[in-house]
Amino acid sequence: MAEEHEGREEQEAASEETASEESGEQPVQQYPHPGLETRALNRFPEAAVQPVARTVPEDPDAEVEGELFQYWSKTPGGHKWLHYFELYEEIFFSLGSRPVRMLEIGVFRGGSVRMWSHCLPPGSTVVGIDLDETCKQFEDVASNLHVRIGSQADPDFLKSVAEEFGPFDFILDDGSHHTDHMIDSFTHLFPEALVPGGQYLVEDTHTNYWLDYRDSAYSFVDFSKDLIDMMHAIYLDRPDERFFREEHSFRLNEVQVPEIAAMLKEIRFRDSLVLFQKHRHYHLPVSRLLQE
């Protein structure tokens, strides 16, 4: 959203000023769960430090390919991390050639919604939502690009947008980046506003590790990791594989699970990105034991 993006730029500038000051003048902001990042690291026998250099070659555009990037890079007002485009392209191609419906949370200066509106198949509908009323200028009804003004933290507003334009094939959250907003938007939109088989992408999840964006101790990354456990809810209280094996006397015909557990087909993590896919149809998994 525009005002959050502008706030982000101010925070980045402030961080640069702080970095130039003498050590000790400002407290170091760190992930609110001290030591948590070392829990996995300590499992490795040799936890060596690896330096990460700047982009090589010096022109970072040389490493970014695809129709989306080519259009976006010529669109005024764009702001993206360049490594996002690899996943964008994968999503873009997975949507196919039929018209789709897309919702983007956060319009900012219009670069992203215009990119998707231009590149998605003809007849597609792109809807952007933002708090900033000036974002309405990017609406182009003739091209099926719509902008609605409201907060991603307002469930009634989200419901009204979904009723007007949904359900959506693809939802992209590039909004406030506040942890509660990320979680609440997902819980309201993923179950009801996303089509079966649809994809829901949350980007800039690195902000979960910056205190300025954490309005709760429980981050969206924490929430996403918990949803991995939720995907495996059918296995709880079932002691072994025989409960899912073909033709076995133990095989279950039905298992009661939370609704969200039956919706989650896939959760993919990348640097600063979490992509969820919704099941088209969900059935109990089947184990098969082949005879020797």
PDB file of C-alpha atoms in Angstrom, residues 68 70-78 104 106-120 126-128 137-140 143-146:
ATOM      1  CA  LEU A  68       6.820  -9.666 -16.782  1.00  0.00           C
ATOM      2  CA  GLN A  70      10.589  -6.676 -19.469  1.00  0.00           C
ATOM      3  CA  TYR A  71       7.288  -4.832 -19.132  1.00  0.00           C
ATOM      4  CA  TRP A  72       7.740  -3.861 -15.473  1.00  0.00           C
ATOM      5  CA  SER A  73      11.225  -2.418 -16.013  1.00  0.00           C
ATOM      6  CA  LYS A  74       9.746   0.117 -18.464  1.00  0.00           C
ATOM      7  CA  THR A  75       6.837   1.076 -16.177  1.00  0.00           C
ATOM      8  CA  PRO A  76       7.308   4.251 -14.095  1.00  0.00           C
ATOM      9  CA  GLY A  77       6.770   3.866 -10.370  1.00  0.00           C
ATOM     10  CA  GLY A  78       7.736   0.239 -10.008  1.00  0.00           C
ATOM     11  CA  GLU A 104      -3.243  -7.563  -5.584  1.00  0.00           C
ATOM     12  CA  GLY A 106      -1.088  -2.893  -2.288  1.00  0.00           C
ATOM     13  CA  VAL A 107      -1.045  -0.652  -5.370  1.00  0.00           C
ATOM     14  CA  PHE A 108       1.652   1.885  -4.407  1.00  0.00           C
ATOM     15  CA  ARG A 109       2.584   3.649  -7.674  1.00  0.00           C
ATOM     16  CA  GLY A 110       0.761   1.236  -9.944  1.00  0.00           C
ATOM     17  CA  GLY A 111       3.757  -0.534 -11.441  1.00  0.00           C
ATOM     18  CA  SER A 112       2.785  -4.053 -10.413  1.00  0.00           C
ATOM     19  CA  VAL A 113      -0.950  -3.987 -11.215  1.00  0.00           C
ATOM     20  CA  ARG A 114      -0.193  -2.498 -14.637  1.00  0.00           C
ATOM     21  CA  MET A 115       2.387  -5.219 -15.274  1.00  0.00           C
ATOM     22  CA  TRP A 116      -0.039  -8.012 -14.463  1.00  0.00           C
ATOM     23  CA  SER A 117      -2.893  -6.348 -16.346  1.00  0.00           C
ATOM     24  CA  HIS A 118      -0.746  -6.056 -19.457  1.00  0.00           C
ATOM     25  CA  CYS A 119       0.794  -9.542 -19.343  1.00  0.00           C
ATOM     26  CA  LEU A 120      -2.079 -11.779 -18.224  1.00  0.00           C
ATOM     27  CA  VAL A 126      -6.875  -7.417 -12.211  1.00  0.00           C
ATOM     28  CA  VAL A 127      -8.013  -5.752  -8.990  1.00  0.00           C
ATOM     29  CA  GLY A 128      -5.738  -3.691  -6.770  1.00  0.00           C
ATOM     30  CA  GLN A 137      -5.667   7.016 -10.786  1.00  0.00           C
ATOM     31  CA  PHE A 138      -4.255   3.675 -11.943  1.00  0.00           C
ATOM     32  CA  GLU A 139      -7.683   2.205 -12.601  1.00  0.00           C
ATOM     33  CA  ASP A 140      -8.365   1.406 -16.265  1.00  0.00           C
ATOM     34  CA  SER A 143      -8.620  -2.903 -19.634  1.00  0.00           C
ATOM     35  CA  ASN A 144     -10.337  -4.678 -16.705  1.00  0.00           C
ATOM     36  CA  LEU A 145      -7.921  -3.074 -14.243  1.00  0.00           C
ATOM     37  CA  HIS A 146      -9.839  -1.990 -11.158  1.00  0.00           C
TER      38      HIS A 146
END
